[in-house]
Coordinates of C-alpha atoms and ligand atoms in Angstrom, one line a residue:
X1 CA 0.0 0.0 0.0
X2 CA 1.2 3.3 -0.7
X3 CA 2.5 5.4 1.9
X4 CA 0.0 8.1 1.9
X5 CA -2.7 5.6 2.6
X6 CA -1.2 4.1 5.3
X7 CA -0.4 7.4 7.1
X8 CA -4.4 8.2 5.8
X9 CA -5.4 5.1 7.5
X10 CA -3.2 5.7 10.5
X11 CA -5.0 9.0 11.1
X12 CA -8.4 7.9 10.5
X13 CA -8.2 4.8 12.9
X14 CA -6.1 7.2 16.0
X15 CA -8.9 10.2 15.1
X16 CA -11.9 7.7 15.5
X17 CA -10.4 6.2 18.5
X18 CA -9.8 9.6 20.5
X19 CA -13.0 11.1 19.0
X20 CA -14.9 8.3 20.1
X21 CA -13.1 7.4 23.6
X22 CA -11.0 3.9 22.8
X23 CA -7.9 5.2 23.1
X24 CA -5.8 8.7 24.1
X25 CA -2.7 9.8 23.8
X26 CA -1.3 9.4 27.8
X27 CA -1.1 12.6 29.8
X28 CA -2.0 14.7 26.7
X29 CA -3.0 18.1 29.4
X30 CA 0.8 17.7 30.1
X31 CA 2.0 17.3 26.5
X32 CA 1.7 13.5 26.1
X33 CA 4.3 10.9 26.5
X34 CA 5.8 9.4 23.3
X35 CA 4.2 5.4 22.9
X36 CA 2.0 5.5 26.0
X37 CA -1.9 5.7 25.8
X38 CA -4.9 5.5 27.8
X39 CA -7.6 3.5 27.4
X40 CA -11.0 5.0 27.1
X41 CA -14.5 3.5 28.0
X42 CA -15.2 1.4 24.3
X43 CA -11.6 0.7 24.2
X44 CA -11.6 -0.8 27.7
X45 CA -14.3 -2.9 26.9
X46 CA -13.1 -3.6 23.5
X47 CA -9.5 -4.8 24.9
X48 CA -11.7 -6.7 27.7
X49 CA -13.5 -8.5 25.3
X50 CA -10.3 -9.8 23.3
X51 CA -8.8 -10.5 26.7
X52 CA -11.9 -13.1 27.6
X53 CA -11.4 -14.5 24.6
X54 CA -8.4 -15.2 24.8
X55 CA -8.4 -16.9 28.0
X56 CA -11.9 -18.8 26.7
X57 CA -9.6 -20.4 23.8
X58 CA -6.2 -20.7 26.2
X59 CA -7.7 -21.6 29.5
X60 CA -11.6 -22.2 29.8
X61 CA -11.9 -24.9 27.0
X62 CA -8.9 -27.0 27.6
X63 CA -8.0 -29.2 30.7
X64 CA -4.3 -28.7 30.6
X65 CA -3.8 -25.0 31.4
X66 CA -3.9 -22.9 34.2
X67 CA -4.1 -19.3 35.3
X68 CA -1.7 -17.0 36.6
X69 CA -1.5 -13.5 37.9
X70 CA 2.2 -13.3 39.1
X71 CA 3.4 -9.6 39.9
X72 CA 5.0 -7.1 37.9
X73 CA 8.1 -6.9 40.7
X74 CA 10.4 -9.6 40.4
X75 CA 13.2 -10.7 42.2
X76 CA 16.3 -8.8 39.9
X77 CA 18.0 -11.9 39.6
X78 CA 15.2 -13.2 37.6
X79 CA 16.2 -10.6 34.9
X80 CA 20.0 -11.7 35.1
X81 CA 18.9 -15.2 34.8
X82 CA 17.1 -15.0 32.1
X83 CA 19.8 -12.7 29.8
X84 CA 17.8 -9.9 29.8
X85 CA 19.8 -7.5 31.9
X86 CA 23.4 -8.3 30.0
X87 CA 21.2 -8.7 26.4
X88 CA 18.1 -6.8 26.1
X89 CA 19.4 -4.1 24.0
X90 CA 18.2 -2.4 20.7
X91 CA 20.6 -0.2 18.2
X92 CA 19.8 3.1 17.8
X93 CA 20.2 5.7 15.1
X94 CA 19.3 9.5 15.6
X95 CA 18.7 11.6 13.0
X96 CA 20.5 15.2 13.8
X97 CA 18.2 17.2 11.9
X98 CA 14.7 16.5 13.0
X99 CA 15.4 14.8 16.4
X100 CA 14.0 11.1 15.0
X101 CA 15.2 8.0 16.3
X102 CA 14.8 4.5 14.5
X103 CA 16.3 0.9 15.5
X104 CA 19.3 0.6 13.5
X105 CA 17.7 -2.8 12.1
X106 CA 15.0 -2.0 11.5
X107 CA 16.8 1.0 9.2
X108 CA 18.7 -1.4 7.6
X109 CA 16.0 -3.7 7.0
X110 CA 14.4 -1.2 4.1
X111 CA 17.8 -1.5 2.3
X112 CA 17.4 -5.3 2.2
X113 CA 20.6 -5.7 4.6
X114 CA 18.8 -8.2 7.1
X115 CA 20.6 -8.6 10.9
X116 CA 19.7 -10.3 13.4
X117 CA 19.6 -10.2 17.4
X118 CA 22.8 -11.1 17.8
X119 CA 24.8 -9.2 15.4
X120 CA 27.5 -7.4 16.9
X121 CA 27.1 -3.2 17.2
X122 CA 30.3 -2.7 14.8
X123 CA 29.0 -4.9 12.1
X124 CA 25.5 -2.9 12.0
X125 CA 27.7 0.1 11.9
X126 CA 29.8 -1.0 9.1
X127 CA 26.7 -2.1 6.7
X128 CA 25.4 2.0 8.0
X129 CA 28.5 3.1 6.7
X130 CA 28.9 1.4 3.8
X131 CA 24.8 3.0 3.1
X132 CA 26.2 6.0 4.1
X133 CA 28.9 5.9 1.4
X134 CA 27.2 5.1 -1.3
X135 CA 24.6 7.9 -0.6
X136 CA 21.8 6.2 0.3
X137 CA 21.4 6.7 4.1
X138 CA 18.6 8.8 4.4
X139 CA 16.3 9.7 7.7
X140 CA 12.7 7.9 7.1
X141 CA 11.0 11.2 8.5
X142 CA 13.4 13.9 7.2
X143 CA 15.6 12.9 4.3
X144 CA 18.5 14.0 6.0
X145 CA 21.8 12.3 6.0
X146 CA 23.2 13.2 8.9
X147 CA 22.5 10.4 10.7
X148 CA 24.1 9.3 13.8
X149 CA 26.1 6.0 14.9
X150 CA 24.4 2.9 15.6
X151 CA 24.5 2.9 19.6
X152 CA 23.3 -0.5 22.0
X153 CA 20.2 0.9 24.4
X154 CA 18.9 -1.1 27.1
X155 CA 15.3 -2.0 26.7
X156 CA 15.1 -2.2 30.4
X157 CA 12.9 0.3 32.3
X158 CA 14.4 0.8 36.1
X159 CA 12.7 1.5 39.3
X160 CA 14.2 1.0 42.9
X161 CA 12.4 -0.7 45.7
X162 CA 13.0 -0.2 49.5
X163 CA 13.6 2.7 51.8
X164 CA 13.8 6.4 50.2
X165 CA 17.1 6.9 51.6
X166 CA 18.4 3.8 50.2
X167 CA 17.6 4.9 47.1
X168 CA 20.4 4.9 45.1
X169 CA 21.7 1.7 46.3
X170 CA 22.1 -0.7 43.4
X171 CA 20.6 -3.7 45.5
X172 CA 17.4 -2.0 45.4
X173 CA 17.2 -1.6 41.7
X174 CA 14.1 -3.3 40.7
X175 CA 13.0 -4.1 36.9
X176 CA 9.5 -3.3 35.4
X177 CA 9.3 -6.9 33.8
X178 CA 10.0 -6.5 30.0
X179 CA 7.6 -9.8 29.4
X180 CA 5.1 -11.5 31.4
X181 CA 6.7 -15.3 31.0
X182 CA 9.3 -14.5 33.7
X183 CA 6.6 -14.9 36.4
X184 CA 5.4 -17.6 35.1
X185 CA 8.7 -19.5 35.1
X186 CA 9.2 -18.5 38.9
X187 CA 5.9 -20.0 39.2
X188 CA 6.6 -23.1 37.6
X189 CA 7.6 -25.4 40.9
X190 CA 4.6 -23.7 42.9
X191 CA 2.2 -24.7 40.2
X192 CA 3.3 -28.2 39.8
X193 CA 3.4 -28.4 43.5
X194 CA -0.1 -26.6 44.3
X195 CA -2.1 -28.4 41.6
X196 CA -0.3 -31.8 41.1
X197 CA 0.0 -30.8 37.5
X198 CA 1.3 -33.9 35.1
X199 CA 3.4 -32.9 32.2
X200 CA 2.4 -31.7 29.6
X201 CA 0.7 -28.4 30.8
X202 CA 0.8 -25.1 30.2
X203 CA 0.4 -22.0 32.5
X204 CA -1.4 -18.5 31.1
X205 CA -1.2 -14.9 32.0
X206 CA -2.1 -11.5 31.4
X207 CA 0.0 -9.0 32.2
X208 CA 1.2 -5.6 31.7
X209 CA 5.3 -5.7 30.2
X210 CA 7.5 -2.5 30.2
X211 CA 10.2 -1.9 27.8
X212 CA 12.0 1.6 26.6
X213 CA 10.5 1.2 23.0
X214 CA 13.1 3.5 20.9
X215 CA 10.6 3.3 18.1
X216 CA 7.8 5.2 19.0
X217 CA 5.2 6.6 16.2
X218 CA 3.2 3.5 15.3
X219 CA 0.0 3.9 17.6
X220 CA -0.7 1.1 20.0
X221 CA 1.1 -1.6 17.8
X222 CA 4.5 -0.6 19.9
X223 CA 4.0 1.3 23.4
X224 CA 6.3 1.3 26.1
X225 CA 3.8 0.2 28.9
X226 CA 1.2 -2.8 27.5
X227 CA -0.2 -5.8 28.2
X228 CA 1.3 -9.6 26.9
X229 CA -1.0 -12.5 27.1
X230 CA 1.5 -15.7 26.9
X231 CA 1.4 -19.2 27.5
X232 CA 4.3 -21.4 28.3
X233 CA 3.6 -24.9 28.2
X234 CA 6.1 -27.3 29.8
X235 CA 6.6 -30.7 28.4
X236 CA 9.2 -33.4 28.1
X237 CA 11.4 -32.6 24.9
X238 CA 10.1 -35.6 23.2
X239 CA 6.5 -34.0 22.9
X240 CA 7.7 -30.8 21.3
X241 CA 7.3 -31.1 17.7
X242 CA 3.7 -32.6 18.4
X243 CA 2.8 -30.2 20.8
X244 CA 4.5 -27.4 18.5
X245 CA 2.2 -28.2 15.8
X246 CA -1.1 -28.5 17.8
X247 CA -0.3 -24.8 19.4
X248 CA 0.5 -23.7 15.8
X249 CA -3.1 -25.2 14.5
X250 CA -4.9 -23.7 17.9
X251 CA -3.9 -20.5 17.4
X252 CA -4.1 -19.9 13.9
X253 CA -7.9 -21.2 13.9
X254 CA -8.6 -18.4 16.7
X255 CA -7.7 -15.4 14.6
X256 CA -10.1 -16.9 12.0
X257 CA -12.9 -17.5 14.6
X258 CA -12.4 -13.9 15.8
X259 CA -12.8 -12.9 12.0
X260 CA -9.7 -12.1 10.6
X261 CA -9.6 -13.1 7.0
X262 CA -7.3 -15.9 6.1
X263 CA -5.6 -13.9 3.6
X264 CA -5.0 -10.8 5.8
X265 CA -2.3 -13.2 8.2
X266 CA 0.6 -15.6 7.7
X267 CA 3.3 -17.0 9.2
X268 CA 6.9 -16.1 9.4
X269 CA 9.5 -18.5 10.2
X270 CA 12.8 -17.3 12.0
X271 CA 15.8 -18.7 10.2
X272 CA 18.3 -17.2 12.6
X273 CA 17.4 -18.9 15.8
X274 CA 18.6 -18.1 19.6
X275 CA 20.9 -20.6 20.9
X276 CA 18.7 -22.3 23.0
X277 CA 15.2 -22.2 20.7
X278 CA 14.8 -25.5 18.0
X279 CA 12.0 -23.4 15.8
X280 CA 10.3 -19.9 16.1
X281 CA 7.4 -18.8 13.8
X282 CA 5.2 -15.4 14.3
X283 CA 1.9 -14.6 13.0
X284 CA 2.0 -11.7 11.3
X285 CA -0.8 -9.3 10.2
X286 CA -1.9 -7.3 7.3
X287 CA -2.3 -3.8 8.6
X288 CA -3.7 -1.0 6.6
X289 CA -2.4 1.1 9.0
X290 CA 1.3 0.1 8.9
X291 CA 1.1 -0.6 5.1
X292 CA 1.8 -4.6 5.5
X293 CA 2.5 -7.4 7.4
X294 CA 3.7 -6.4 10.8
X295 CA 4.5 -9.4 13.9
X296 CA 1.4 -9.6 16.4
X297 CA 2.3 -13.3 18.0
X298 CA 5.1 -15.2 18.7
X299 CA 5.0 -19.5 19.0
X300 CA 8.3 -20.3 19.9
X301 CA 10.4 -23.7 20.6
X302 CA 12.4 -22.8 23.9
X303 CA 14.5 -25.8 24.7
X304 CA 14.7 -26.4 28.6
X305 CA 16.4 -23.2 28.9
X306 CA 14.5 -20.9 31.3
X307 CA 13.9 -23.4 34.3
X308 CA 17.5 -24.4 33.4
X309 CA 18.6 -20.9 33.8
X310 CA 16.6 -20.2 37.3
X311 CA 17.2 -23.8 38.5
X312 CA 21.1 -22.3 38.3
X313 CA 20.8 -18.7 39.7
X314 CA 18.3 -19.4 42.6
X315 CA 19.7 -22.9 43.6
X316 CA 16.1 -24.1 43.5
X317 CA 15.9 -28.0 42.0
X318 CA 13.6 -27.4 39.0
X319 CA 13.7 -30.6 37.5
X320 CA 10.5 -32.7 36.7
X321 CA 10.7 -36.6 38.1
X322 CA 8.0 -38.7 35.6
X323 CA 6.7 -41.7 37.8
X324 CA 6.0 -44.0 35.5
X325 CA 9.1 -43.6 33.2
X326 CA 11.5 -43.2 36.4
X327 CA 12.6 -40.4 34.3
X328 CA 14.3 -36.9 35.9
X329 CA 14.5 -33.6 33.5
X330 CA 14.2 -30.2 32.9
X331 CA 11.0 -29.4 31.3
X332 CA 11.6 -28.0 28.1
X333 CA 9.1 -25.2 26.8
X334 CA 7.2 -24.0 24.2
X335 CA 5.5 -20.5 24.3
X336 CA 2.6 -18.0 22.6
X337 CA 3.2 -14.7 23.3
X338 CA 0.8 -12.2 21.8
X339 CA 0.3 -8.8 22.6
X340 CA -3.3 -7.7 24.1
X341 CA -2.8 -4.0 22.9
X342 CA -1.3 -5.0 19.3
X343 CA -4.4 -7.5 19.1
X344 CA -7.1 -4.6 20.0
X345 CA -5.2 -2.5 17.2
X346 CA -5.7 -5.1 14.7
X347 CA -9.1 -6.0 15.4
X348 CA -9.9 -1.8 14.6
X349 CA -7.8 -2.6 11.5
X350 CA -9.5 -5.2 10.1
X351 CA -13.0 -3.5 11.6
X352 CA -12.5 0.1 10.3
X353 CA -15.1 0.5 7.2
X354 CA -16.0 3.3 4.7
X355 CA -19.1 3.0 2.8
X356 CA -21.1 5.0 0.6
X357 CA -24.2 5.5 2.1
X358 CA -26.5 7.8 -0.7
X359 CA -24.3 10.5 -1.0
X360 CA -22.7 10.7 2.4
X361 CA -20.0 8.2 3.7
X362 CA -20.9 6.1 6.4
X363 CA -17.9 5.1 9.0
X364 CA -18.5 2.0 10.3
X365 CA -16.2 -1.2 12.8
X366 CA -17.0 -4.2 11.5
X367 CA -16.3 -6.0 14.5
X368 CA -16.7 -9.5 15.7
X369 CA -20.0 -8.8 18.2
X370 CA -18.3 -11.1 20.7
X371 CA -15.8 -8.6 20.5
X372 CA -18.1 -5.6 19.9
X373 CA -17.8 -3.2 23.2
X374 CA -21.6 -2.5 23.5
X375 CA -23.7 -5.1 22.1
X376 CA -27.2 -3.0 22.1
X377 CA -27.8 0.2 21.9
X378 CA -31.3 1.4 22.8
X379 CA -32.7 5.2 21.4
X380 CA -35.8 6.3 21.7
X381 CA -37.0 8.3 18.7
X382 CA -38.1 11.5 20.8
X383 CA -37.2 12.6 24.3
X384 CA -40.9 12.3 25.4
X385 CA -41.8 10.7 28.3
X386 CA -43.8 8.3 26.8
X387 CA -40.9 7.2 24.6
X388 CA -38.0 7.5 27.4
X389 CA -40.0 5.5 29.9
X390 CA -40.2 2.4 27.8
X391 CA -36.7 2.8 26.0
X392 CA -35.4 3.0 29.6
X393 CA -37.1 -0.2 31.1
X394 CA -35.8 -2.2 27.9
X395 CA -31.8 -1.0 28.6
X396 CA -32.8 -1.7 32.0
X397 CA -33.9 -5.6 31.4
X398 CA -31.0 -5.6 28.2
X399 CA -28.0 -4.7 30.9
X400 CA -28.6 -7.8 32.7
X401 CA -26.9 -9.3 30.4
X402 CA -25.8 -7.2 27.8
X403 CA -23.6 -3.8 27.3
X404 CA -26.0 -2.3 26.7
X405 CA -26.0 1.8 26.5
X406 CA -29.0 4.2 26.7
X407 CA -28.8 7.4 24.1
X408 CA -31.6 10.2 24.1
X409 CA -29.7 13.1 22.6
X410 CA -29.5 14.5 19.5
X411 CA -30.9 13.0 15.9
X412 CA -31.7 9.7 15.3
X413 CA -29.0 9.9 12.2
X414 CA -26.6 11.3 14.4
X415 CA -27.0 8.1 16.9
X416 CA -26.7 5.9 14.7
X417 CA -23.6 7.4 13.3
X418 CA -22.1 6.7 16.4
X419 CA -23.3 3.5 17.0
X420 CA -21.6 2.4 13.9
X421 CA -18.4 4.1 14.5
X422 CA -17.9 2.5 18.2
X423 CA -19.5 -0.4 16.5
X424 CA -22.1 -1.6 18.2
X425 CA -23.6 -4.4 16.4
X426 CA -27.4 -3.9 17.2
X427 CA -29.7 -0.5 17.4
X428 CA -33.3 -0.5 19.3
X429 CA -35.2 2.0 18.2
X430 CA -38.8 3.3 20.6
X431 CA -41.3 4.8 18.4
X432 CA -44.7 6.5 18.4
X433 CA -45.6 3.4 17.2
X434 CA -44.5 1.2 20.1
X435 CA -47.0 2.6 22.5
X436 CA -49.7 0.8 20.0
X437 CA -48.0 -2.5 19.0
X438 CA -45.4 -3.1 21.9
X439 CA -42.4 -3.7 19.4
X440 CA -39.3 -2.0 18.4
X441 CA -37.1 -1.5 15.2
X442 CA -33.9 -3.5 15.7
X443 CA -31.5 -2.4 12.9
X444 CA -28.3 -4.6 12.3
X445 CA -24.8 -2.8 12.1
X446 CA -23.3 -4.5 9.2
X447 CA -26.5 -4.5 6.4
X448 CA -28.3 -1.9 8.1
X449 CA -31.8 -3.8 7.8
X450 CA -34.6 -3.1 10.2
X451 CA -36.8 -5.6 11.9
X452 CA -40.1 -4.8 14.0
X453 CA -39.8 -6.9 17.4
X454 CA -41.9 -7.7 20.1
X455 CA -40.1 -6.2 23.3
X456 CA -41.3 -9.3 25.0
X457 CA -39.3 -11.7 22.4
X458 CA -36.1 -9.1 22.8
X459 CA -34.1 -10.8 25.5
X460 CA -34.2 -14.2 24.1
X461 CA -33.8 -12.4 20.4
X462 CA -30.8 -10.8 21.3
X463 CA -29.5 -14.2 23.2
X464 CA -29.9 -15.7 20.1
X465 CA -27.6 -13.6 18.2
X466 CA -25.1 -12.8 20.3
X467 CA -24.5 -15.6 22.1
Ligands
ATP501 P1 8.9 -6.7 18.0 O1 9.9 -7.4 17.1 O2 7.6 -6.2 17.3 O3 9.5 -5.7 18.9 P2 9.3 -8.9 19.8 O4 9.7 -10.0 18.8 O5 10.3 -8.2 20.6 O6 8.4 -7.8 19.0 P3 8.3 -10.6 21.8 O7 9.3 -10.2 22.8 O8 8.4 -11.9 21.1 O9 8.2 -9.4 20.7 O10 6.9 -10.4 22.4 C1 5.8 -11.1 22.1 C2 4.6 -10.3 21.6 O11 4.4 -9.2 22.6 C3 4.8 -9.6 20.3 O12 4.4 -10.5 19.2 C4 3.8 -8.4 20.4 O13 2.5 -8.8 20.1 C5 3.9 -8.1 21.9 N1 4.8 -6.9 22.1 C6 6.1 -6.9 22.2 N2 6.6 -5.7 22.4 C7 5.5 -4.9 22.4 C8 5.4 -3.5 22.5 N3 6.4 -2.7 22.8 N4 4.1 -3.0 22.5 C9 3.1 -3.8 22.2 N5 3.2 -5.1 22.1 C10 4.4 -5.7 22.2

């Protein structure tokens, strides 16, 4: 896609989500903080939505998963254990001019030089001098070429924990956890312990993760605060490419249920793999906004490195004794890791709609109406009395077990305008009409069709179709 239309499409899905309360900018009265936003009433229900059904697929349906909610603090140790505090570094570039800052990779990624995790800081800097000789090394934003050095920055974010006026003390430095799967891992022993859990299983979370993004203009596909939904399923290393495969099948079928179209996501296999991983594929998705396939999950092949690693720093026996094979091992692992916040920006990218409507365009989010923040949204046509007192003892009955939201002002047009763009799948309508026949105009989102209704048949109408 073309690069105006994916800045167009950009601007029309941030607009409609500030204009219509899903998402702000963070601390915007205060001049906004670069990749950080707040979640607004329909984008809080939105999110929720994607979050339960997540944890439907993940946990609720299958009988070898479990929950977790392990805390955002983590022993610091954790973080050396696992690599991240000697290794979780990106390389940065600044441009001069206009004060832009990309990931060195990611730079040298649109002149087909491909790096990987690993590559060393002077070899990105000698394929960005090499660009820079030939003339091609060119800021993204401003066209400048005076570009900076490729520098390593830690991905970490800091906080300290303890007594103010131990403050500086390096002992207290605590980490805001950079991924969710840490807790689980710490967890691991506890869970097998607590819930006499047989391998193979697999333990879920939801969490928020913190890392100092240097990439920042790309909405709510890359913030430096959001939420990770992972599972990281233990089994013995014999089970991996079968269990591999299964996770592979599972979570490809959910983006399809959740009505992604097949041909909007694929995979992408990592050639260059960490030492420790045996395979590593992503999902990726089509976004208008971002003009093409962009990562939203990771399914990776871990080897028995994390409990290996903690079983080593902490002392702690993490080893897995099998019963009936006499058999002693270190779990090996194999993860999902999807972003919640990347997953509620798809889902508006695959939603977002324009369609010609007579002579006006009509905006409208085609979204899945499990996933749809309010399901029914009930307007009486005037604000009479007559009309309000009805309307209101339908929400009223609706809201049991619905989202359901009550609008009286302005024009009918106008209501359902905004109904479509928050995307609510279903409009009641009160009428003159109702006091005499006791029914109600239902229109649908998607073909805009009208229906008369008996209120008395609503409820188990409305169960019908959104259930
Ligand atoms: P990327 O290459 O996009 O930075 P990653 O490969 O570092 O992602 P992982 O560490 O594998 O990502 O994290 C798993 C998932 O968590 C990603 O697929 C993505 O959905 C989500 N995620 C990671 N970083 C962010 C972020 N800064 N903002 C939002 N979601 C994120």
């Amino acid at each position: 896609m073309a690069n105006e239309n994916k800045q167009e499409m950009m601007e029309k899905i941030a607009s409609l989500c500030k204009r219509r309360g899903f998402v702000y900018p963070s601390s915007e009265i205060y001049g906004g903080m670069q990749a950080i936003y707040d979640y607004g009433h329909y984008g809080i229900l939105l999110k929720n939505n994607i979050r339960d059904a997540w944890w439907r697929a993940m946990v609720q349906l299958r009988d070898d998963v479990v929950g977790l909610d392990s805390a955002i603090f983590m022993h610091p140790t954790t973080w050396v254990a696992s690599g991240h505090v000697g290794g979780f570094n990106d390389p940065q570039v600044d441009c001069k001019k206009c004060k832009s800052r990309f990931r060195a990779d990611h730079l040298l990624e649109e002149f087909g030089v491909i790096i990987d995790d690993k590559t060393p800081i002077e070899e990105l800097n000698k394929n960005l001098d090499k660009l820079r000789d030939e003339k091609k090394l060119k800021c993204p934003n401003c066209g400048s070429t005076d570009l900076t050095p490729a520098k390593v920055f830690s991905l970490m974010v800091k906080s300290n924990i303890g007594s103010p006026t131990d403050e500086l003390k390096e002992e207290n430095v605590v980490y805001l956890r950079p991924e969710t799967c840490g807790g689980i891992y710490l967890e691991y022993k506890n869970t097998v312990d607590s819930l006499h859990k047989k391998l193979p299983f697999g333990i879920a979370q939801v969490g928020k993760a913190f890392r100092n993004e240097i990439v920042a203009r790309q909405f709510i596909f890359r913030t430096r605060e959001f939420e990770q939904m992972e599972m990281q399923y233990f089994l013995h290393p014999d089970m991996m490419k079968d269990r591999y495969g299964h996770w592979k099948v599972e979570r490809w079928k959910w983006y399809l249920e959740y009505g992604i179209a097949e041909d909007k996501i694929r995979w992408y296999k990592h050639e260059k793999l960490a030492h420790y991983a045996s395979e590593a594929f992503d999902i990726e998705y089509d976004f208008k906004a971002l003009g093409g396939f962009k990562e939203i999950e990771g399914i990776h092949a871990r080897g028995d490195w994390d409990l290996s690693q903690h079983s080593k720093f902490s002392g702690v026996d993490l080893s897995y004794f099998d019963q009936e094979k006499n058999e002693k091992f270190i779990p090996h692992i194999m993860e999902t890791s999807v972003g919640l916040g990347r997953l509620v920006f798809m889902f508006l990218d695959q939603a977002y709609t324009e369609e010609m409507v007579g002579e006006e365009t009509r905006v409208v989010l085609k979204l899945d109406k499990r996933l749809a923040p309010v399901k029914v949204a009930i307007l009486p046509l005037s604000k009479k009395e007559e009309l309000t007192g009805p309307a209101k003892e339908i929400w009223n009955t609706l809201k049991q077990n619905f989202m359901a939201e009550y609008d009286e002002t302005q024009s009918i047009g106008k209501r359902y305008r905004r109904q479509d763009e928050i995307g609510a799948p279903y409009c009641v309508t009160v009428d003159f009409e109702t006091l005499n026949d006791q029914a109600v105009t239902v229109r649908d989102r998607d073909t805009m069709a009208q229906e008369r209704i008996k209120i008395s048949e609503l409820e188990d109408y409305f169960k019908g179709k959104l259930n």
